Short mmCIF file of C-alpha atoms in Angstrom, two decimals:
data_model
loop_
_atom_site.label_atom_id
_atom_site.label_comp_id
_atom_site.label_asym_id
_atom_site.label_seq_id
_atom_site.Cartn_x
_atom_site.Cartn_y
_atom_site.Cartn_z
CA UNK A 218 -48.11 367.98 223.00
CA UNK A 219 -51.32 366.03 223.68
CA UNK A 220 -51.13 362.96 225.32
CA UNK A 221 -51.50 359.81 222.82
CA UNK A 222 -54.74 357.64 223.15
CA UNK A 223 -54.54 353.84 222.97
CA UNK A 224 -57.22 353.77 220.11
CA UNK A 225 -55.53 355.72 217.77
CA UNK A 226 -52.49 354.49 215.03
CA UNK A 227 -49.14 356.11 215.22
CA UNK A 228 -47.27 356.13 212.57
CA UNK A 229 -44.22 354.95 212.06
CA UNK A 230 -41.22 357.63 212.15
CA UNK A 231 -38.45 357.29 210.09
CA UNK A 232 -34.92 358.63 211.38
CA UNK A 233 -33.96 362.09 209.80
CA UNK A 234 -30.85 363.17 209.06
CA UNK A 235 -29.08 366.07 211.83
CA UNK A 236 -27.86 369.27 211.05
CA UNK A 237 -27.84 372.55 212.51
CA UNK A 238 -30.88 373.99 213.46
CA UNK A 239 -32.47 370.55 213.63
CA UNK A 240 -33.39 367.97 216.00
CA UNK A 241 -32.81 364.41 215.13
CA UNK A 242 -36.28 362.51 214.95
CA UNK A 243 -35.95 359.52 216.40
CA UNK A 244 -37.88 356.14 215.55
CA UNK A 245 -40.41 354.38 217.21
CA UNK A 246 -39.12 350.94 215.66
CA UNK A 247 -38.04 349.38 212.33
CA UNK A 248 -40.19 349.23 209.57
CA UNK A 249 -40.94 345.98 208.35
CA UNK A 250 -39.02 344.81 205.44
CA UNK A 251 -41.39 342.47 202.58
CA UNK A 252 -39.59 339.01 202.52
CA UNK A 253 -38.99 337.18 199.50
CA UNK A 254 -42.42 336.00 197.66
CA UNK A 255 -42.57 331.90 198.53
CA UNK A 256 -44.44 329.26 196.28
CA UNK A 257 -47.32 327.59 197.69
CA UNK A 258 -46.03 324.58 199.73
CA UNK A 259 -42.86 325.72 200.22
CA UNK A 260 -41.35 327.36 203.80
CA UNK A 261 -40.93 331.01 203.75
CA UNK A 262 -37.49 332.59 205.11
CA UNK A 263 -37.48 332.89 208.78
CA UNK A 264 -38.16 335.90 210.20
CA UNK A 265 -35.27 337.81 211.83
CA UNK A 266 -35.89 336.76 215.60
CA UNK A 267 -33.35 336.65 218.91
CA UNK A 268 -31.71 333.00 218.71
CA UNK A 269 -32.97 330.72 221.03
CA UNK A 270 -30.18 328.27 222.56
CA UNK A 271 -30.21 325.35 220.62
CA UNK A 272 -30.87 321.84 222.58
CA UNK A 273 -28.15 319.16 222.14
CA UNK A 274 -29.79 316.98 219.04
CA UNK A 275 -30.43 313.41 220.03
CA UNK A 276 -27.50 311.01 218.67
CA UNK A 277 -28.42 309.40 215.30
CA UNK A 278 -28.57 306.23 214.87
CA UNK A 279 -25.98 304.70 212.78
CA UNK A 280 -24.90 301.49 211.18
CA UNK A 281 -20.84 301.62 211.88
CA UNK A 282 -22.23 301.77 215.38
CA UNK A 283 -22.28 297.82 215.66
CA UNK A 284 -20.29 295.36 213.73
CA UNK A 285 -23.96 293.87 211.75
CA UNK A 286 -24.54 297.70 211.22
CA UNK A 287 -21.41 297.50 209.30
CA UNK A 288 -21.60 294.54 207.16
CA UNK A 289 -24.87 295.85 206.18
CA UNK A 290 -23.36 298.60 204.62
CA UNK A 291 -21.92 296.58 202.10
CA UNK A 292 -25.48 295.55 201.33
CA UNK A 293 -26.53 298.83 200.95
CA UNK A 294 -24.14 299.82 198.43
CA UNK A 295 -24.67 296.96 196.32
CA UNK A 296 -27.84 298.08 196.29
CA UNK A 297 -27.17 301.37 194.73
CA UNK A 298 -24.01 300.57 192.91
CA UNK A 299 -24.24 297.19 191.38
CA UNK A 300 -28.09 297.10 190.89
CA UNK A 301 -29.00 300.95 190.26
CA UNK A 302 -31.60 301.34 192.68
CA UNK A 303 -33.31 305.05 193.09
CA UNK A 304 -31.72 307.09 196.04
CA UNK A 305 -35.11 307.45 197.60
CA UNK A 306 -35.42 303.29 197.83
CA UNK A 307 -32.17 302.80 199.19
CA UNK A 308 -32.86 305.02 201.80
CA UNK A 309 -35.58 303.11 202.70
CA UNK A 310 -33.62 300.47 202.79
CA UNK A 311 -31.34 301.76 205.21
CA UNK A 312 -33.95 303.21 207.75
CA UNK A 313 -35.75 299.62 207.87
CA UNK A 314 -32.24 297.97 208.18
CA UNK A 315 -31.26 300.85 210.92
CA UNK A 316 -34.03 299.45 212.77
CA UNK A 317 -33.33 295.59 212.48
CA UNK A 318 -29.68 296.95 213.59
CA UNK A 319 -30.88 298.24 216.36
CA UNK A 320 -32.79 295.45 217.60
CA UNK A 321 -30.16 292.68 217.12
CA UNK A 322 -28.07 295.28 219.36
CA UNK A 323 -30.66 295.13 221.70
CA UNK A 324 -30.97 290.94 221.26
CA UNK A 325 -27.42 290.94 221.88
CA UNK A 326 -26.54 289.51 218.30
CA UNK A 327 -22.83 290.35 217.61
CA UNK A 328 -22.43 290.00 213.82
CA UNK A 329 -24.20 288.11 210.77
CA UNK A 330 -23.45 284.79 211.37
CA UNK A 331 -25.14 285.21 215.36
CA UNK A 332 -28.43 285.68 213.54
CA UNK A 333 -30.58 282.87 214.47
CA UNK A 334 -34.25 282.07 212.74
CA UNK A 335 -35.64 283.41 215.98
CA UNK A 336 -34.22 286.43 215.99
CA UNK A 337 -36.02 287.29 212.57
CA UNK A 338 -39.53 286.04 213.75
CA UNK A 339 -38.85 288.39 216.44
CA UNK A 340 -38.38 290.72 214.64
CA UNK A 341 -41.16 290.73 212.22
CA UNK A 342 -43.39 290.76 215.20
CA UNK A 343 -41.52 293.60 216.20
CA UNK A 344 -42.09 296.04 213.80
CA UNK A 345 -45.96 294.46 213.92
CA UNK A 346 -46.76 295.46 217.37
CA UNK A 347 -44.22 298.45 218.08
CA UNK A 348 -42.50 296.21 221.15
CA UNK A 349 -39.19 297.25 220.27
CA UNK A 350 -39.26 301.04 220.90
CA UNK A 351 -40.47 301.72 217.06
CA UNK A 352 -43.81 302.45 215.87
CA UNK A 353 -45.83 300.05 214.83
CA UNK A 354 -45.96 299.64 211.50
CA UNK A 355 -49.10 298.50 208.88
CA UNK A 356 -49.13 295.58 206.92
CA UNK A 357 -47.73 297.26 203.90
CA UNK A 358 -44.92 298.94 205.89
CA UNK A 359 -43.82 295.56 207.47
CA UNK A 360 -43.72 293.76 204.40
CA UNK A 361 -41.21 296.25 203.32
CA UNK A 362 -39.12 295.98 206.36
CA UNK A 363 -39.38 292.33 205.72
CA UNK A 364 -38.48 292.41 202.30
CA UNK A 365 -35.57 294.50 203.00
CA UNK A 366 -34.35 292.15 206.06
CA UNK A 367 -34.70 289.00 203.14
CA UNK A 368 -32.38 290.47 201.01
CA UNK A 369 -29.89 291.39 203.65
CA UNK A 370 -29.80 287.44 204.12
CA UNK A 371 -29.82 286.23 201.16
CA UNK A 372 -27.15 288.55 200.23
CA UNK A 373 -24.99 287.61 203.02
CA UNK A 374 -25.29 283.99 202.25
CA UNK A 375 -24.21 284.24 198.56
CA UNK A 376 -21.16 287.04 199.36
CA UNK A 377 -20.16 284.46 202.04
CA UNK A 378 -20.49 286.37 205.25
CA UNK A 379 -22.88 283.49 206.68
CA UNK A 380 -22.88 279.67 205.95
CA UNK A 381 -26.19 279.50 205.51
CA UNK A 382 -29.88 282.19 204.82
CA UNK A 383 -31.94 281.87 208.18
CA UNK A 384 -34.43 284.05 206.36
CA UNK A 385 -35.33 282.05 203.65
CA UNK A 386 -38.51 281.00 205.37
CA UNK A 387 -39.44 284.25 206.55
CA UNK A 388 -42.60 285.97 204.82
CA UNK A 389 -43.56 288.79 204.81
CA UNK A 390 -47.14 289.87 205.86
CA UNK A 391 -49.74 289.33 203.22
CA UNK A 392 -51.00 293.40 202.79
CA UNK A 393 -54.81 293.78 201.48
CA UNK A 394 -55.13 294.59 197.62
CA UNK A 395 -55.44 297.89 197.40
CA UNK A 396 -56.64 299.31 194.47
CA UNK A 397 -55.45 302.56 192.81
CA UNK A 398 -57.41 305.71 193.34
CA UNK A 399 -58.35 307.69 189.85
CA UNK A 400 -61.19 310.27 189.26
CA UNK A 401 -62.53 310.43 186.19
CA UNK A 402 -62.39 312.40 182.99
CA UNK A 403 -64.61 315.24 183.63
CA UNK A 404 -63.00 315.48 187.05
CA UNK A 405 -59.76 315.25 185.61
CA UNK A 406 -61.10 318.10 182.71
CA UNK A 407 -62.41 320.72 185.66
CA UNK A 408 -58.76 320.64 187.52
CA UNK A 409 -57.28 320.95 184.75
CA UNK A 410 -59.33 323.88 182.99
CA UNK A 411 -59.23 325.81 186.47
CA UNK A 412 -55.64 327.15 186.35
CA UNK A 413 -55.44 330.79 185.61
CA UNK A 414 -53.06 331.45 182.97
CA UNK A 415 -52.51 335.09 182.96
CA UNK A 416 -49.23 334.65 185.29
CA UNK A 417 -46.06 333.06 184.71
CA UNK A 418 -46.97 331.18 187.52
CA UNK A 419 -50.14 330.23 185.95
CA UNK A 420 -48.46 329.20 182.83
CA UNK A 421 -46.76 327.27 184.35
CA UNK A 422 -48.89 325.53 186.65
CA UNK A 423 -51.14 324.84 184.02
CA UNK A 424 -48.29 323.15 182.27
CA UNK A 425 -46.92 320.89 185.04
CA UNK A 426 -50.73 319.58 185.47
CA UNK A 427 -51.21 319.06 181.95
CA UNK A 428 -47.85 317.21 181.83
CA UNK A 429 -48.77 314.82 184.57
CA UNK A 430 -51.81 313.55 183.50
CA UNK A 431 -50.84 313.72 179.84
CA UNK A 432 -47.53 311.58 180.61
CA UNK A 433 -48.32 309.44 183.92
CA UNK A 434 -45.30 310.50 185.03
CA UNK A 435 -44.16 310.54 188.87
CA UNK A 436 -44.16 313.94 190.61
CA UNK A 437 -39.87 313.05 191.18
CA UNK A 438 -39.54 312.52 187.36
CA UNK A 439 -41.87 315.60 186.58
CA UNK A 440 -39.92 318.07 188.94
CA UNK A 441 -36.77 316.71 187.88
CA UNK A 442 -37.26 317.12 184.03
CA UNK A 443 -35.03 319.43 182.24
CA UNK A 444 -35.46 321.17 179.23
CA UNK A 445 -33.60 319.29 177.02
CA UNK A 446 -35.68 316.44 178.21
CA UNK A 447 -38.44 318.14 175.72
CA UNK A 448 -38.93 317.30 172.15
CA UNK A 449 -41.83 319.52 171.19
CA UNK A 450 -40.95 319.71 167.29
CA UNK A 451 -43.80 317.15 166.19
CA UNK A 452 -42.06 314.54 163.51
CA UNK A 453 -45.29 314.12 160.61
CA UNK A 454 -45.89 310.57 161.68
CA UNK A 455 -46.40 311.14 165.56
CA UNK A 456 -46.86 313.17 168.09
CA UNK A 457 -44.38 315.09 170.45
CA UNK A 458 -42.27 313.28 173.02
CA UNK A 459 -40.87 313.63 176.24
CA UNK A 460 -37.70 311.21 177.40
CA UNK A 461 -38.05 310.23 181.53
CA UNK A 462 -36.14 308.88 184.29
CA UNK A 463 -37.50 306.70 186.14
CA UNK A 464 -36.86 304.37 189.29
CA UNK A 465 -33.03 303.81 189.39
CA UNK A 466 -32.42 306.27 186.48
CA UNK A 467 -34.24 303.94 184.15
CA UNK A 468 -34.63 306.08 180.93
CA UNK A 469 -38.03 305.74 178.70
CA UNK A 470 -39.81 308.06 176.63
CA UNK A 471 -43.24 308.49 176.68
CA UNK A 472 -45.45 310.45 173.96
CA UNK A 473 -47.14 314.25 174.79
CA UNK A 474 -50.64 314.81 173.45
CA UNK A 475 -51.84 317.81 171.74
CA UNK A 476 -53.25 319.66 174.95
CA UNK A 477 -50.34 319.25 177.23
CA UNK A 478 -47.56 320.09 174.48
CA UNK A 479 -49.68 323.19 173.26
CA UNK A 480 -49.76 324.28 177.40
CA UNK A 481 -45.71 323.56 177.56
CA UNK A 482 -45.17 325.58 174.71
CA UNK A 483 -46.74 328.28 175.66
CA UNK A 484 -44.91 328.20 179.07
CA UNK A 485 -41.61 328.09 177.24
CA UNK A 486 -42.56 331.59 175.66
CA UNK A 487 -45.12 332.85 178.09
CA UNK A 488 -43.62 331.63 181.64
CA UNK A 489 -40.73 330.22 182.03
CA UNK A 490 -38.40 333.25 180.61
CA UNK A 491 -39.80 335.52 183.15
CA UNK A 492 -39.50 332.81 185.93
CA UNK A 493 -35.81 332.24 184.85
CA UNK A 494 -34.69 335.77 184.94
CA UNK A 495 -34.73 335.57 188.74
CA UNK A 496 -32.45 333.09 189.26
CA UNK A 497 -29.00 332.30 188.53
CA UNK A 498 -29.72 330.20 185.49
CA UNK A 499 -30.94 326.24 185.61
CA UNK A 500 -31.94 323.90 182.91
CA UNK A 501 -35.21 322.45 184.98
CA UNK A 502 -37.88 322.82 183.39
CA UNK A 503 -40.35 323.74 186.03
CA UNK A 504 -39.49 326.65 188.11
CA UNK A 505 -40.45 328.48 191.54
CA UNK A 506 -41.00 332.32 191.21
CA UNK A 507 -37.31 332.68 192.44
CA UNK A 508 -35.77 330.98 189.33
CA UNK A 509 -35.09 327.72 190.82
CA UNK A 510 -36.68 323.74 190.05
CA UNK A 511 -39.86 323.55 191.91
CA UNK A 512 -39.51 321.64 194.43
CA UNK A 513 -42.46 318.57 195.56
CA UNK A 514 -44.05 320.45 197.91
CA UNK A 515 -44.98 323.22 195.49
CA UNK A 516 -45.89 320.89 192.83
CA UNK A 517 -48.35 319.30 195.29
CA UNK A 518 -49.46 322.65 195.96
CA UNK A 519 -50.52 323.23 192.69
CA UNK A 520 -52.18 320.52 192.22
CA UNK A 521 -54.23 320.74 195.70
CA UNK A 522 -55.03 324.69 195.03
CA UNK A 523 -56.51 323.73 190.95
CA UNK A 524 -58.65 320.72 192.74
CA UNK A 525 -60.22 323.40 195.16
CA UNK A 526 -60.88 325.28 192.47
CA UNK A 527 -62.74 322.88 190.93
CA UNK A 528 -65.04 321.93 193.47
CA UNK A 529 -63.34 318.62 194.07
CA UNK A 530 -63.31 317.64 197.42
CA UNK A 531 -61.53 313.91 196.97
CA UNK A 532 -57.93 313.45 198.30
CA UNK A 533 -56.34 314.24 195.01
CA UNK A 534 -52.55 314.15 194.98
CA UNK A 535 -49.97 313.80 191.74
CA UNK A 536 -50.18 310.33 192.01
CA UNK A 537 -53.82 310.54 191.22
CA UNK A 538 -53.35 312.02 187.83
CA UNK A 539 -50.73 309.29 187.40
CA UNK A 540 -53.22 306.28 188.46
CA UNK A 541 -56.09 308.18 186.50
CA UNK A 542 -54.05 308.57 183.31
CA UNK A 543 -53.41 304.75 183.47
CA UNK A 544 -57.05 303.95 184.31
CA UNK A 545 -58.42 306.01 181.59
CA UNK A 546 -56.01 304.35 178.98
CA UNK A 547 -56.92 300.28 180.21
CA UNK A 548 -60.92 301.99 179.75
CA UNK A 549 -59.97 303.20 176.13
CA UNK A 550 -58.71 299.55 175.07
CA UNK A 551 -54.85 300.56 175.56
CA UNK A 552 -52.79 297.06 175.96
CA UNK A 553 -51.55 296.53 179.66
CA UNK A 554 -48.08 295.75 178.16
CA UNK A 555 -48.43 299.23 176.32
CA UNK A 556 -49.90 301.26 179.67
CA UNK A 557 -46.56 299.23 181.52
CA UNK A 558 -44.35 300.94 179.71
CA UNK A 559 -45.94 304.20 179.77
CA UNK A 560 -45.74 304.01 183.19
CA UNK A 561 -41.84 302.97 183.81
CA UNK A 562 -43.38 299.62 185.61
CA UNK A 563 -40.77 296.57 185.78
CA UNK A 564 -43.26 294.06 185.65
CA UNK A 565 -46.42 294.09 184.29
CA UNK A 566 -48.25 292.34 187.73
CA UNK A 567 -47.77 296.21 188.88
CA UNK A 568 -49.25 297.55 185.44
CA UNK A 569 -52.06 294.63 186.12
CA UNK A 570 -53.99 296.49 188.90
CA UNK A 571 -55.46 298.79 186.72
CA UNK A 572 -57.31 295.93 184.94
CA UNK A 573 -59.42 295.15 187.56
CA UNK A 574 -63.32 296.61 187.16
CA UNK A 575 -65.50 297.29 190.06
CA UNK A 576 -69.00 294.91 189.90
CA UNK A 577 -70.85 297.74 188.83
CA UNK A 578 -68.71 298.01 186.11
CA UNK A 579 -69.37 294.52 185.16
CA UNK A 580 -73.01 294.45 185.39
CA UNK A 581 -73.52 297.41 183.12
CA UNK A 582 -70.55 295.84 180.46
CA UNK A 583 -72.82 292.77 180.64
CA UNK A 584 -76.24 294.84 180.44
CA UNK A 585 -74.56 296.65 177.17
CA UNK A 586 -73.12 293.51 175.38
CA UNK A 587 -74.81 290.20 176.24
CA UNK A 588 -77.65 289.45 173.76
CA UNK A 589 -80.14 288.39 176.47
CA UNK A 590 -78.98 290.75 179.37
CA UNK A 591 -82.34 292.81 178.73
CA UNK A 592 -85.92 291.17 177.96
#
C-alpha cells in the first residue's frame, strides 16, 4: 500500500458490515450530518461538541431581595394587571426599578417611607453619569428610568405606603426632539419589488414587507398576527382589513390596500401551506421554514436582506416602514387624528411628530403656492 501524501483528499470510509471471508472496514471518522435549514436572523442548532464545564452564573438581581424591592412589586403588578400595560413595558419597568433597588440598598434606605428627596436626585444623577456601578445611560434612557421611579412614588403615596410623594418635583431630563426616520416612496417601491417570489419563503417575505408598510404596524403586532386576524374577503364599499393588537393588547383594525392583500393572498395559497406542513400546526400567520411564527430576528432579516437588494444603504429597520407609512400618509393630506389611529398611538402629541416639515420642505411649499414667491 503506498504511503498517503498530505496534498491529496481521502475519502471518507463508511463501516461495512462483517462476515466470513471479509474484513471489517473501519472508518476514518463520522460523516457529517446536514443540520436543520435556519431562517436568516435566527441561531442555528449547536453543533454536537464535548461540554465544557459550565461557570457558576452570577446571582440575579432581584426585588424580594430587599424590603423596597418588595413593595415595588406591588407596583409592578398594578402595572400589568389593573392598567394593561404590554409585557415588554413592564419589563422595562422592572429592570429600571431593579436598578433604583439596588441603589437605595447601597444608600442604605430600608423601605419606602426612608426615601428622602435626596436620595432621588441622587439617583437621577446616577443613572446620568454611571457612578453607581450601571452604565450610563442617554438622555432618553434616563428619562425613562425617571419616569418609572415617578410613578413608583406617586403610587406609593396614593396606596398609602408613604405619607407623602418626595418625587413629585423630580423631572426627568429634557431628551432632544428626535425626529422619525422614513425613506421615501421610490425607496420604499425598490425594497419592496426586490423579494423573489418563487419560494415559499419568498412568498412570504414579500408578504410580511408588504404588510408592514401597507398597515404601519409594529414588527411585535406583525409577527404575532394570526390568521384569523385576516379579513381578505373585500366588502363592495371598502377595502380589506386586518384587526391588531397593540401596546397592552389594545385591539384596532386598520385597512389593507390592494398590493399588500393581493401579496397575502397569494402567500395563503402559494406559501404558507408548504411552510405549515413542517410543523406541528400553528395559527400565526407568518412562518419560519420549520412551521413555526417567525420570530423578530428573522423578520428583521428580511427586511435587511430586500434593502441590500435594493441598493439601499440607509439603516432601514421595520420601524422604518412603520414611520415611512405614517410620513407618506401626513404628505398625502391624511388627518393626524386619522394617521393616530392607524398607528395604535394614545395620544395624538406622539402621532404629531410626523407633521413637522424639514425647511427645505417649506421653501419649495412656499415657492409652489405663494403668488409672489417667483418674479
Amino acid at each position: 500500500m503506498s504511503e498517503i501524501q498530505p496534498t491529496k483528499v481521502i475519502p471518507r470510509l463508511v463501516p461495512a458490515v462483517s462476515g466470513p471471508g471479509t474484513a471489517p472496514v473501519t472508518s476514518l471518522g463520522p460523516i457529517a450530518q446536514p443540520g436543520p435549514a435556519t431562517e436568516p436572523g435566527e441561531k442555528p442548532a449547536p453543533s454536537r461538541k464535548p461540554a465544557k464545564p459550565k461557570q457558576p452564573a452570577p446571582p440575579r438581581p432581584d426585588l424580594a431581595s430587599t424590603k423596597a424591592g418588595r413593595q415595588m412589586e406591588a407596583y409592578l403588578q398594578h402595572l400589568a394587571v389593573e392598567r394593561g400595560m404590554a409585557r415588554n413595558t413592564v419589563s422595562a419597568y422592572r429592570r429600571d426599578l431593579l436598578r433604583y433597588a439596588a441603589y437605595l440598598e447601597a444608600a442604605g434606605v430600608g423601605g419606602a417611607e426612608d426615601v428622602h428627596h435626596r436620595h432621588l436626585t441622587g439617583f437621577a444623577q446616577a443613572v446620568r453619569e454611571g457612578s453607581d456601578g450601571g452604565s450610563p445611560l442617554s438622555a432618553r434612557s434616563a428619562a425613562r428610568c425617571i419616569v418609572a421611579v415617578r410613578g413608583l412614588h406617586r403610587f406609593w403615596a396614593l396606596e398609602g405606603t408613604t405619607a407623602d410623594n418626595p418625587a413629585a418635583d423630580l423631572h426627568p431630563p429634557s431628551p432632544g426632539k428626535r425626529l422619525p426616520k422614513a425613506i421615501s416612496i421610490a425607496e420604499v417601491t425598490a425594497i419592496l419589488e426586490s423579494v423573489p417570489t418563487e419560494t415559499e419563503a419568498g412568498q412570504r417575505d414579500r408578504a410580511l414587507l408588504e404588510f408592514l408598510y401597507a398597515t404601519g404596524a409594529r414588527i411585535s403586532e406583525a409577527i404575532g398576527l394570526d390568521v384569523d386576524d385576516l379579513h381578505l374577503d373585500r366588502p363592495a364599499d371598502g377595502p380589506a382589513v386586518v384587526r391588531l393588537f397593540g401596546k397592552g393588547s389594545k385591539e384596532r383594525i386598520v385597512p389593507l390596500g390592494s398590493y399588500a392583500a393581493a401579496a397575502l393572498e397569494s402567500y395563503l395559497v402559494r406559501g404558507r401551506p408548504g411552510l405549515a406542513a413542517k410543523g406541528k400546526g400553528t395559527p400565526a400567520l407568518f412562518l419560519n421554514i420549520r412551521g413555526g411564527r417567525l420570530s423578530r430576528q428573522s423578520a428583521w432579516a428580511v427586511l435587511k436582506a430586500a434593502a441590500e437588494r435594493a441598493g439601499i444603504d440607509k439603516d432601514v429597520s421595520p420601524h422604518t416602514l412603520r414611520h415611512s407609512f405614517a410620513t407618506h400618509l401626513i404628505e398625502g393630506g391624511a388627518d393626524v387624528r386619522v394617521v393616530q389611529e392607524l398607528l395604535g398611538h394614545a395620544s395624538v402629541t406622539t402621532t404629531q411628530v410626523y407633521t413637522l416639515v424639514t425647511a427645505d420642505t417649506l421653501r419649495e411649499v412656499y415657492a409652489a403656492t405663494h403668488p409672489r414667491a417667483i418674479a
